[in-house]
C-alpha cells in the first residue's frame, strides 16, 4: 500500500502497485521456447572446448599395470619378495646353498688350523 | 554434475563451469537469465521481436565475456541488465517517433477467457503507460517495480547515483499513475485483491 507524503493512502498508487504485481507474473512477458532454444544454441556454439590435458607419466604407468588395484598388487608382491629374500623361511635353500649345490660346510677354525699350533700369531707363544 | 546441483550455484560459478566446457551450465544460465533479460527488454521496447534481438545480443555478449569473467568482482545479473538497458537505449534512439498503436503486446495463454482478456487489457494499458515515460524513467520504474531490484543495483545498472534512481522511480510512478488514472475504473484493477 502506497502512502502519500501527507500520510494518506493514495488509491492511484495502490492500483498501480497492484498492476505492477500482476506485471511481474505476466506470462506474456516471458520468452518463447523457440527463442530459448536459439539462446542455448548460441551458448553452445560460443562455448570454449573442454581442456583435455594429457595424463601424467605416473598416470600412464599406473594405467599400464592395471590402475590402482594393479599397482597395489605389484607393490605387495615386491615387498613379499624382498622379505623372503632377506629372511627366507625354514626349509627354503639360501642363495649360497643353491650356488654350491650342497648343504655341507667345512669348519676350518675348529678342527684343522687350531691343532697345528699355528694359530694366534705368537700371542700365546712362550719365549726362550 | 546433476542438473539439480546447478540451481544452488551462483551465477558467476555457473559462468565458470560454462567456460570449462560444461554444456549443462550453458542451459542452466540460459534458463535463469534469459527470461529476466527478455522481460526487461520487452517492457522497455514494447516489441517482442526487438526484445528478442536485444536479449539474444546481450546473452551473446555474456557468452563471449565468460572466459575472462573474474569471480566475485561483479554481479553477473547486474552486468547483464546494464548491457540490456544500453542496448534498449540504442534501439529507442534509433526508432524515435514510433506510435503506441505500433507497440506489439505479448500474448497471454491464461485459462479463463474473461480473466485473460482483462489481464491482457491491464497489461496493455500498463505497457502503453510505460511507453509515455521518458526512457530513463521507464527503465528505472521497470527495474524497481516490475523486476523488483533494489535501488543500489539499479544505480549500478543505469550508472547513476542511488538518489537519482529514487528520483527517477518516484517521478516515473507518479507520471504513470496519472497516465493510467482515466482507465483505472474501466480496467477494473482498483477492486481486485491481487
PDB file of N, CA and C in Angstrom, chain A residues 1-2 5 10-51, chain B residues 18-23 26-27 30-31 34-35 38-39 42-43 48 52 55-56 59-60 63-64 67 106-109 119-120 122-123 126 141 145-146 173-174 176-177 180 184 189 194:
ATOM      1  N   UNK A   1       0.842  -1.188   0.000  1.00  0.00           N
ATOM      2  CA  UNK A   1       0.000   0.000   0.000  1.00  0.00           C
ATOM      3  C   UNK A   1       0.882   1.245   0.000  1.00  0.00           C
ATOM      4  N   UNK A   2       0.582   2.151  -0.927  1.00  0.00           N
ATOM      5  CA  UNK A   2       1.374   3.374  -1.032  1.00  0.00           C
ATOM      6  C   UNK A   2       0.711   4.493  -0.239  1.00  0.00           C
ATOM      7  N   UNK A   5       2.842  11.636   0.749  1.00  0.00           N
ATOM      8  CA  UNK A   5       3.671  12.438   1.652  1.00  0.00           C
ATOM      9  C   UNK A   5       2.858  12.996   2.811  1.00  0.00           C
ATOM     10  N   UNK A  10      -2.955   6.600  -1.100  1.00  0.00           N
ATOM     11  CA  UNK A  10      -3.169   7.097  -2.452  1.00  0.00           C
ATOM     12  C   UNK A  10      -3.767   5.969  -3.309  1.00  0.00           C
ATOM     13  N   UNK A  11      -5.067   6.093  -3.680  1.00  0.00           N
ATOM     14  CA  UNK A  11      -5.699   4.992  -4.430  1.00  0.00           C
ATOM     15  C   UNK A  11      -5.056   4.754  -5.793  1.00  0.00           C
ATOM     16  N   UNK A  12      -4.621   5.813  -6.453  1.00  0.00           N
ATOM     17  CA  UNK A  12      -3.976   5.645  -7.757  1.00  0.00           C
ATOM     18  C   UNK A  12      -2.696   4.827  -7.633  1.00  0.00           C
ATOM     19  N   UNK A  13      -1.923   5.170  -6.607  1.00  0.00           N
ATOM     20  CA  UNK A  13      -0.653   4.463  -6.397  1.00  0.00           C
ATOM     21  C   UNK A  13      -0.892   3.010  -5.989  1.00  0.00           C
ATOM     22  N   UNK A  14      -1.926   2.800  -5.181  1.00  0.00           N
ATOM     23  CA  UNK A  14      -2.231   1.416  -4.783  1.00  0.00           C
ATOM     24  C   UNK A  14      -2.654   0.585  -5.982  1.00  0.00           C
ATOM     25  N   UNK A  15      -3.458   1.191  -6.826  1.00  0.00           N
ATOM     26  CA  UNK A  15      -3.878   0.486  -8.041  1.00  0.00           C
ATOM     27  C   UNK A  15      -2.662   0.175  -8.903  1.00  0.00           C
ATOM     28  N   UNK A  16      -1.759   1.100  -8.947  1.00  0.00           N
ATOM     29  CA  UNK A  16      -0.542   0.907  -9.740  1.00  0.00           C
ATOM     30  C   UNK A  16       0.333  -0.203  -9.144  1.00  0.00           C
ATOM     31  N   UNK A  17       0.437  -0.220  -7.822  1.00  0.00           N
ATOM     32  CA  UNK A  17       1.205  -1.290  -7.165  1.00  0.00           C
ATOM     33  C   UNK A  17       0.620  -2.661  -7.516  1.00  0.00           C
ATOM     34  N   UNK A  18      -0.724  -2.723  -7.518  1.00  0.00           N
ATOM     35  CA  UNK A  18      -1.391  -3.991  -7.862  1.00  0.00           C
ATOM     36  C   UNK A  18      -1.084  -4.375  -9.315  1.00  0.00           C
ATOM     37  N   UNK A  19      -1.064  -3.385 -10.158  1.00  0.00           N
ATOM     38  CA  UNK A  19      -0.771  -3.622 -11.577  1.00  0.00           C
ATOM     39  C   UNK A  19       0.675  -4.102 -11.766  1.00  0.00           C
ATOM     40  N   UNK A  20       1.576  -3.500 -11.020  1.00  0.00           N
ATOM     41  CA  UNK A  20       2.986  -3.921 -11.077  1.00  0.00           C
ATOM     42  C   UNK A  20       3.129  -5.379 -10.651  1.00  0.00           C
ATOM     43  N   UNK A  21       2.405  -5.725  -9.574  1.00  0.00           N
ATOM     44  CA  UNK A  21       2.488  -7.101  -9.074  1.00  0.00           C
ATOM     45  C   UNK A  21       1.998  -8.079 -10.129  1.00  0.00           C
ATOM     46  N   UNK A  22       0.940  -7.676 -10.824  1.00  0.00           N
ATOM     47  CA  UNK A  22       0.419  -8.546 -11.886  1.00  0.00           C
ATOM     48  C   UNK A  22       1.417  -8.636 -13.053  1.00  0.00           C
ATOM     49  N   UNK A  23       2.051  -7.520 -13.348  1.00  0.00           N
ATOM     50  CA  UNK A  23       3.011  -7.491 -14.460  1.00  0.00           C
ATOM     51  C   UNK A  23       4.225  -8.362 -14.163  1.00  0.00           C
ATOM     52  N   UNK A  24       4.614  -8.425 -12.893  1.00  0.00           N
ATOM     53  CA  UNK A  24       5.778  -9.241 -12.510  1.00  0.00           C
ATOM     54  C   UNK A  24       5.549 -10.703 -12.886  1.00  0.00           C
ATOM     55  N   UNK A  25       4.303 -11.156 -12.735  1.00  0.00           N
ATOM     56  CA  UNK A  25       4.000 -12.559 -13.031  1.00  0.00           C
ATOM     57  C   UNK A  25       3.361 -12.753 -14.408  1.00  0.00           C
ATOM     58  N   UNK A  26       3.391 -11.732 -15.211  1.00  0.00           N
ATOM     59  CA  UNK A  26       2.741 -11.805 -16.526  1.00  0.00           C
ATOM     60  C   UNK A  26       3.490 -12.768 -17.451  1.00  0.00           C
ATOM     61  N   UNK A  27       2.801 -13.845 -17.819  1.00  0.00           N
ATOM     62  CA  UNK A  27       3.450 -14.834 -18.690  1.00  0.00           C
ATOM     63  C   UNK A  27       3.673 -14.281 -20.099  1.00  0.00           C
ATOM     64  N   UNK A  28       2.937 -13.230 -20.422  1.00  0.00           N
ATOM     65  CA  UNK A  28       3.094 -12.632 -21.744  1.00  0.00           C
ATOM     66  C   UNK A  28       4.456 -11.993 -21.959  1.00  0.00           C
ATOM     67  N   UNK A  29       5.146 -11.684 -20.858  1.00  0.00           N
ATOM     68  CA  UNK A  29       6.474 -11.062 -20.979  1.00  0.00           C
ATOM     69  C   UNK A  29       7.582 -12.100 -20.878  1.00  0.00           C
ATOM     70  N   UNK A  30       7.204 -13.370 -21.004  1.00  0.00           N
ATOM     71  CA  UNK A  30       8.220 -14.436 -20.946  1.00  0.00           C
ATOM     72  C   UNK A  30       8.639 -14.835 -22.355  1.00  0.00           C
ATOM     73  N   UNK A  31       9.867 -15.251 -22.508  1.00  0.00           N
ATOM     74  CA  UNK A  31      10.335 -15.623 -23.856  1.00  0.00           C
ATOM     75  C   UNK A  31       9.715 -16.938 -24.323  1.00  0.00           C
ATOM     76  N   UNK A  32       9.613 -17.103 -25.629  1.00  0.00           N
ATOM     77  CA  UNK A  32       9.056 -18.343 -26.186  1.00  0.00           C
ATOM     78  C   UNK A  32      10.092 -19.462 -26.096  1.00  0.00           C
ATOM     79  N   UNK A  33       9.606 -20.692 -26.220  1.00  0.00           N
ATOM     80  CA  UNK A  33      10.505 -21.857 -26.181  1.00  0.00           C
ATOM     81  C   UNK A  33      11.500 -21.803 -27.349  1.00  0.00           C
ATOM     82  N   UNK A  34      10.992 -21.382 -28.490  1.00  0.00           N
ATOM     83  CA  UNK A  34      11.857 -21.322 -29.683  1.00  0.00           C
ATOM     84  C   UNK A  34      13.004 -20.344 -29.453  1.00  0.00           C
ATOM     85  N   UNK A  35      12.685 -19.223 -28.799  1.00  0.00           N
ATOM     86  CA  UNK A  35      13.734 -18.234 -28.533  1.00  0.00           C
ATOM     87  C   UNK A  35      14.759 -18.778 -27.536  1.00  0.00           C
ATOM     88  N   UNK A  36      14.265 -19.452 -26.492  1.00  0.00           N
ATOM     89  CA  UNK A  36      15.169 -20.040 -25.505  1.00  0.00           C
ATOM     90  C   UNK A  36      16.107 -21.048 -26.171  1.00  0.00           C
ATOM     91  N   UNK A  37      15.567 -21.819 -27.105  1.00  0.00           N
ATOM     92  CA  UNK A  37      16.396 -22.800 -27.831  1.00  0.00           C
ATOM     93  C   UNK A  37      17.481 -22.083 -28.632  1.00  0.00           C
ATOM     94  N   UNK A  38      17.112 -20.946 -29.220  1.00  0.00           N
ATOM     95  CA  UNK A  38      18.094 -20.176 -30.005  1.00  0.00           C
ATOM     96  C   UNK A  38      19.245 -19.698 -29.116  1.00  0.00           C
ATOM     97  N   UNK A  39      18.878 -19.248 -27.916  1.00  0.00           N
ATOM     98  CA  UNK A  39      19.914 -18.735 -26.993  1.00  0.00           C
ATOM     99  C   UNK A  39      20.840 -19.877 -26.557  1.00  0.00           C
ATOM    100  N   UNK A  40      20.258 -21.040 -26.277  1.00  0.00           N
ATOM    101  CA  UNK A  40      21.088 -22.194 -25.884  1.00  0.00           C
ATOM    102  C   UNK A  40      22.024 -22.583 -27.033  1.00  0.00           C
ATOM    103  N   UNK A  41      21.496 -22.541 -28.249  1.00  0.00           N
ATOM    104  CA  UNK A  41      22.331 -22.874 -29.423  1.00  0.00           C
ATOM    105  C   UNK A  41      23.515 -21.912 -29.525  1.00  0.00           C
ATOM    106  N   UNK A  42      23.239 -20.618 -29.318  1.00  0.00           N
ATOM    107  CA  UNK A  42      24.324 -19.614 -29.311  1.00  0.00           C
ATOM    108  C   UNK A  42      25.356 -19.953 -28.238  1.00  0.00           C
ATOM    109  N   UNK A  43      24.820 -20.263 -27.052  1.00  0.00           N
ATOM    110  CA  UNK A  43      25.706 -20.537 -25.908  1.00  0.00           C
ATOM    111  C   UNK A  43      26.640 -21.700 -26.207  1.00  0.00           C
ATOM    112  N   UNK A  44      26.090 -22.761 -26.775  1.00  0.00           N
ATOM    113  CA  UNK A  44      26.901 -23.950 -27.057  1.00  0.00           C
ATOM    114  C   UNK A  44      27.898 -23.684 -28.190  1.00  0.00           C
ATOM    115  N   UNK A  45      27.480 -22.848 -29.147  1.00  0.00           N
ATOM    116  CA  UNK A  45      28.381 -22.523 -30.263  1.00  0.00           C
ATOM    117  C   UNK A  45      29.557 -21.666 -29.793  1.00  0.00           C
ATOM    118  N   UNK A  46      29.304 -20.818 -28.806  1.00  0.00           N
ATOM    119  CA  UNK A  46      30.350 -19.915 -28.300  1.00  0.00           C
ATOM    120  C   UNK A  46      31.192 -20.543 -27.197  1.00  0.00           C
ATOM    121  N   UNK A  47      30.738 -21.678 -26.700  1.00  0.00           N
ATOM    122  CA  UNK A  47      31.385 -22.269 -25.521  1.00  0.00           C
ATOM    123  C   UNK A  47      32.810 -22.738 -25.814  1.00  0.00           C
ATOM    124  N   UNK A  48      33.754 -22.378 -24.933  1.00  0.00           N
ATOM    125  CA  UNK A  48      35.122 -22.888 -25.119  1.00  0.00           C
ATOM    126  C   UNK A  48      35.125 -24.408 -25.005  1.00  0.00           C
ATOM    127  N   UNK A  49      35.974 -25.050 -25.801  1.00  0.00           N
ATOM    128  CA  UNK A  49      36.061 -26.512 -25.751  1.00  0.00           C
ATOM    129  C   UNK A  49      36.647 -26.936 -24.412  1.00  0.00           C
ATOM    130  N   UNK A  50      36.180 -28.070 -23.873  1.00  0.00           N
ATOM    131  CA  UNK A  50      36.779 -28.551 -22.622  1.00  0.00           C
ATOM    132  C   UNK A  50      38.273 -28.796 -22.813  1.00  0.00           C
ATOM    133  N   UNK A  51      39.068 -28.346 -21.859  1.00  0.00           N
ATOM    134  CA  UNK A  51      40.516 -28.513 -21.978  1.00  0.00           C
ATOM    135  C   UNK A  51      40.913 -29.934 -21.620  1.00  0.00           C
TER     136      UNK A  51
ATOM    137  N   UNK B  18      30.585 -22.960 -17.273  1.00  0.00           N
ATOM    138  CA  UNK B  18      30.344 -22.802 -18.717  1.00  0.00           C
ATOM    139  C   UNK B  18      31.682 -22.660 -19.456  1.00  0.00           C
ATOM    140  N   UNK B  19      32.576 -21.856 -18.884  1.00  0.00           N
ATOM    141  CA  UNK B  19      33.876 -21.616 -19.533  1.00  0.00           C
ATOM    142  C   UNK B  19      34.734 -22.870 -19.603  1.00  0.00           C
ATOM    143  N   UNK B  20      34.441 -23.824 -18.708  1.00  0.00           N
ATOM    144  CA  UNK B  20      35.210 -25.081 -18.725  1.00  0.00           C
ATOM    145  C   UNK B  20      34.636 -26.064 -19.740  1.00  0.00           C
ATOM    146  N   UNK B  21      33.573 -25.642 -20.419  1.00  0.00           N
ATOM    147  CA  UNK B  21      33.002 -26.516 -21.448  1.00  0.00           C
ATOM    148  C   UNK B  21      31.807 -27.333 -20.986  1.00  0.00           C
ATOM    149  N   UNK B  22      31.224 -26.956 -19.838  1.00  0.00           N
ATOM    150  CA  UNK B  22      30.083 -27.691 -19.297  1.00  0.00           C
ATOM    151  C   UNK B  22      28.793 -27.234 -20.004  1.00  0.00           C
ATOM    152  N   UNK B  23      28.229 -28.120 -20.817  1.00  0.00           N
ATOM    153  CA  UNK B  23      27.033 -27.761 -21.604  1.00  0.00           C
ATOM    154  C   UNK B  23      25.808 -27.560 -20.707  1.00  0.00           C
ATOM    155  N   UNK B  26      25.597 -24.109 -19.500  1.00  0.00           N
ATOM    156  CA  UNK B  26      25.078 -23.195 -20.533  1.00  0.00           C
ATOM    157  C   UNK B  26      23.553 -23.181 -20.501  1.00  0.00           C
ATOM    158  N   UNK B  27      22.962 -24.369 -20.361  1.00  0.00           N
ATOM    159  CA  UNK B  27      21.498 -24.453 -20.336  1.00  0.00           C
ATOM    160  C   UNK B  27      20.938 -23.829 -19.057  1.00  0.00           C
ATOM    161  N   UNK B  30      21.123 -20.048 -19.284  1.00  0.00           N
ATOM    162  CA  UNK B  30      20.107 -19.560 -20.230  1.00  0.00           C
ATOM    163  C   UNK B  30      18.738 -19.541 -19.561  1.00  0.00           C
ATOM    164  N   UNK B  31      18.395 -20.633 -18.883  1.00  0.00           N
ATOM    165  CA  UNK B  31      17.079 -20.729 -18.239  1.00  0.00           C
ATOM    166  C   UNK B  31      16.930 -19.696 -17.120  1.00  0.00           C
ATOM    167  N   UNK B  34      17.933 -15.568 -19.230  1.00  0.00           N
ATOM    168  CA  UNK B  34      17.253 -15.083 -20.436  1.00  0.00           C
ATOM    169  C   UNK B  34      15.854 -14.523 -20.165  1.00  0.00           C
ATOM    170  N   UNK B  35      15.011 -15.187 -19.359  1.00  0.00           N
ATOM    171  CA  UNK B  35      13.679 -14.609 -19.104  1.00  0.00           C
ATOM    172  C   UNK B  35      13.749 -13.217 -18.477  1.00  0.00           C
ATOM    173  N   UNK B  38      14.968 -10.782 -21.273  1.00  0.00           N
ATOM    174  CA  UNK B  38      13.908 -10.612 -22.270  1.00  0.00           C
ATOM    175  C   UNK B  38      12.748  -9.802 -21.673  1.00  0.00           C
ATOM    176  N   UNK B  39      12.355 -10.134 -20.439  1.00  0.00           N
ATOM    177  CA  UNK B  39      11.245  -9.428 -19.781  1.00  0.00           C
ATOM    178  C   UNK B  39      11.518  -7.938 -19.692  1.00  0.00           C
ATOM    179  N   UNK B  42      11.390  -6.434 -23.317  1.00  0.00           N
ATOM    180  CA  UNK B  42      10.051  -6.355 -23.919  1.00  0.00           C
ATOM    181  C   UNK B  42       9.226  -5.244 -23.261  1.00  0.00           C
ATOM    182  N   UNK B  43       9.461  -4.974 -21.992  1.00  0.00           N
ATOM    183  CA  UNK B  43       8.713  -3.901 -21.322  1.00  0.00           C
ATOM    184  C   UNK B  43       9.247  -2.524 -21.715  1.00  0.00           C
ATOM    185  N   UNK B  48       8.098  -7.577 -28.978  1.00  0.00           N
ATOM    186  CA  UNK B  48       8.702  -8.889 -28.696  1.00  0.00           C
ATOM    187  C   UNK B  48       9.866  -9.205 -29.635  1.00  0.00           C
ATOM    188  N   UNK B  52      13.599  -9.753 -28.430  1.00  0.00           N
ATOM    189  CA  UNK B  52      14.359 -10.992 -28.680  1.00  0.00           C
ATOM    190  C   UNK B  52      15.743 -10.669 -29.226  1.00  0.00           C
ATOM    191  N   UNK B  55      17.778  -9.271 -26.297  1.00  0.00           N
ATOM    192  CA  UNK B  55      18.108 -10.314 -25.314  1.00  0.00           C
ATOM    193  C   UNK B  55      19.150 -11.278 -25.879  1.00  0.00           C
ATOM    194  N   UNK B  56      19.000 -11.628 -27.142  1.00  0.00           N
ATOM    195  CA  UNK B  56      19.958 -12.552 -27.756  1.00  0.00           C
ATOM    196  C   UNK B  56      21.343 -11.904 -27.833  1.00  0.00           C
ATOM    197  N   UNK B  59      22.839 -11.794 -24.289  1.00  0.00           N
ATOM    198  CA  UNK B  59      23.307 -13.118 -23.867  1.00  0.00           C
ATOM    199  C   UNK B  59      24.573 -13.520 -24.641  1.00  0.00           C
ATOM    200  N   UNK B  60      24.614 -13.142 -25.904  1.00  0.00           N
ATOM    201  CA  UNK B  60      25.800 -13.449 -26.714  1.00  0.00           C
ATOM    202  C   UNK B  60      27.042 -12.764 -26.126  1.00  0.00           C
ATOM    203  N   UNK B  63      28.203 -14.782 -23.196  1.00  0.00           N
ATOM    204  CA  UNK B  63      28.959 -15.991 -23.577  1.00  0.00           C
ATOM    205  C   UNK B  63      30.388 -15.623 -23.972  1.00  0.00           C
ATOM    206  N   UNK B  64      30.523 -14.482 -24.657  1.00  0.00           N
ATOM    207  CA  UNK B  64      31.859 -14.101 -25.140  1.00  0.00           C
ATOM    208  C   UNK B  64      32.770 -13.644 -24.000  1.00  0.00           C
ATOM    209  N   UNK B  67      34.938 -16.453 -20.566  1.00  0.00           N
ATOM    210  CA  UNK B  67      36.285 -16.935 -20.215  1.00  0.00           C
ATOM    211  C   UNK B  67      37.115 -15.919 -19.431  1.00  0.00           C
ATOM    212  N   UNK B 106       2.614  -8.585 -25.739  1.00  0.00           N
ATOM    213  CA  UNK B 106       2.780 -10.020 -25.543  1.00  0.00           C
ATOM    214  C   UNK B 106       1.426 -10.739 -25.448  1.00  0.00           C
ATOM    215  N   UNK B 107       1.432 -12.045 -25.737  1.00  0.00           N
ATOM    216  CA  UNK B 107       0.197 -12.817 -25.656  1.00  0.00           C
ATOM    217  C   UNK B 107       0.143 -13.582 -24.354  1.00  0.00           C
ATOM    218  N   UNK B 108      -1.065 -13.755 -23.831  1.00  0.00           N
ATOM    219  CA  UNK B 108      -1.222 -14.385 -22.530  1.00  0.00           C
ATOM    220  C   UNK B 108      -2.099 -15.636 -22.642  1.00  0.00           C
ATOM    221  N   UNK B 109      -1.505 -16.819 -22.480  1.00  0.00           N
ATOM    222  CA  UNK B 109      -2.306 -18.025 -22.603  1.00  0.00           C
ATOM    223  C   UNK B 109      -2.932 -18.473 -21.277  1.00  0.00           C
ATOM    224  N   UNK B 119      -6.799  -9.352 -17.984  1.00  0.00           N
ATOM    225  CA  UNK B 119      -5.364  -9.278 -17.702  1.00  0.00           C
ATOM    226  C   UNK B 119      -4.623  -8.652 -18.876  1.00  0.00           C
ATOM    227  N   UNK B 120      -5.020  -9.089 -20.070  1.00  0.00           N
ATOM    228  CA  UNK B 120      -4.360  -8.546 -21.259  1.00  0.00           C
ATOM    229  C   UNK B 120      -4.584  -7.048 -21.390  1.00  0.00           C
ATOM    230  N   UNK B 122      -5.213  -4.963 -18.986  1.00  0.00           N
ATOM    231  CA  UNK B 122      -4.416  -4.266 -17.949  1.00  0.00           C
ATOM    232  C   UNK B 122      -2.952  -4.168 -18.351  1.00  0.00           C
ATOM    233  N   UNK B 123      -2.432  -5.300 -18.840  1.00  0.00           N
ATOM    234  CA  UNK B 123      -1.021  -5.302 -19.217  1.00  0.00           C
ATOM    235  C   UNK B 123      -0.760  -4.382 -20.411  1.00  0.00           C
ATOM    236  N   UNK B 126      -0.804  -0.911 -19.028  1.00  0.00           N
ATOM    237  CA  UNK B 126       0.452  -0.630 -18.324  1.00  0.00           C
ATOM    238  C   UNK B 126       1.574  -0.391 -19.336  1.00  0.00           C
ATOM    239  N   UNK B 141      11.654   2.549 -13.527  1.00  0.00           N
ATOM    240  CA  UNK B 141      10.374   2.052 -12.983  1.00  0.00           C
ATOM    241  C   UNK B 141      10.249   0.544 -13.213  1.00  0.00           C
ATOM    242  N   UNK B 145       9.982  -1.624  -9.948  1.00  0.00           N
ATOM    243  CA  UNK B 145       8.646  -2.087  -9.573  1.00  0.00           C
ATOM    244  C   UNK B 145       8.212  -3.384 -10.241  1.00  0.00           C
ATOM    245  N   UNK B 146       8.782  -3.721 -11.371  1.00  0.00           N
ATOM    246  CA  UNK B 146       8.375  -4.982 -12.019  1.00  0.00           C
ATOM    247  C   UNK B 146       9.450  -6.059 -11.840  1.00  0.00           C
ATOM    248  N   UNK B 173       6.707   6.860 -11.408  1.00  0.00           N
ATOM    249  CA  UNK B 173       5.497   6.231 -10.870  1.00  0.00           C
ATOM    250  C   UNK B 173       4.334   7.223 -10.846  1.00  0.00           C
ATOM    251  N   UNK B 174       4.626   8.458 -10.473  1.00  0.00           N
ATOM    252  CA  UNK B 174       3.575   9.493 -10.449  1.00  0.00           C
ATOM    253  C   UNK B 174       3.030   9.735 -11.862  1.00  0.00           C
ATOM    254  N   UNK B 176       3.115   7.704 -14.335  1.00  0.00           N
ATOM    255  CA  UNK B 176       2.402   6.504 -14.791  1.00  0.00           C
ATOM    256  C   UNK B 176       0.998   6.444 -14.183  1.00  0.00           C
ATOM    257  N   UNK B 177       0.901   6.776 -12.898  1.00  0.00           N
ATOM    258  CA  UNK B 177      -0.414   6.781 -12.221  1.00  0.00           C
ATOM    259  C   UNK B 177      -1.347   7.782 -12.896  1.00  0.00           C
ATOM    260  N   UNK B 180      -2.508   6.437 -16.246  1.00  0.00           N
ATOM    261  CA  UNK B 180      -3.448   5.305 -16.170  1.00  0.00           C
ATOM    262  C   UNK B 180      -4.750   5.669 -15.450  1.00  0.00           C
ATOM    263  N   UNK B 184      -8.491   3.540 -15.031  1.00  0.00           N
ATOM    264  CA  UNK B 184      -8.472   2.698 -13.830  1.00  0.00           C
ATOM    265  C   UNK B 184      -9.804   1.980 -13.595  1.00  0.00           C
ATOM    266  N   UNK B 189      -8.997  -2.775 -12.143  1.00  0.00           N
ATOM    267  CA  UNK B 189      -7.942  -3.293 -11.253  1.00  0.00           C
ATOM    268  C   UNK B 189      -7.953  -2.653  -9.878  1.00  0.00           C
ATOM    269  N   UNK B 194      -5.187  -8.474  -5.713  1.00  0.00           N
ATOM    270  CA  UNK B 194      -4.157  -9.222  -6.471  1.00  0.00           C
ATOM    271  C   UNK B 194      -3.042  -9.644  -5.528  1.00  0.00           C
TER     272      UNK B 194
END
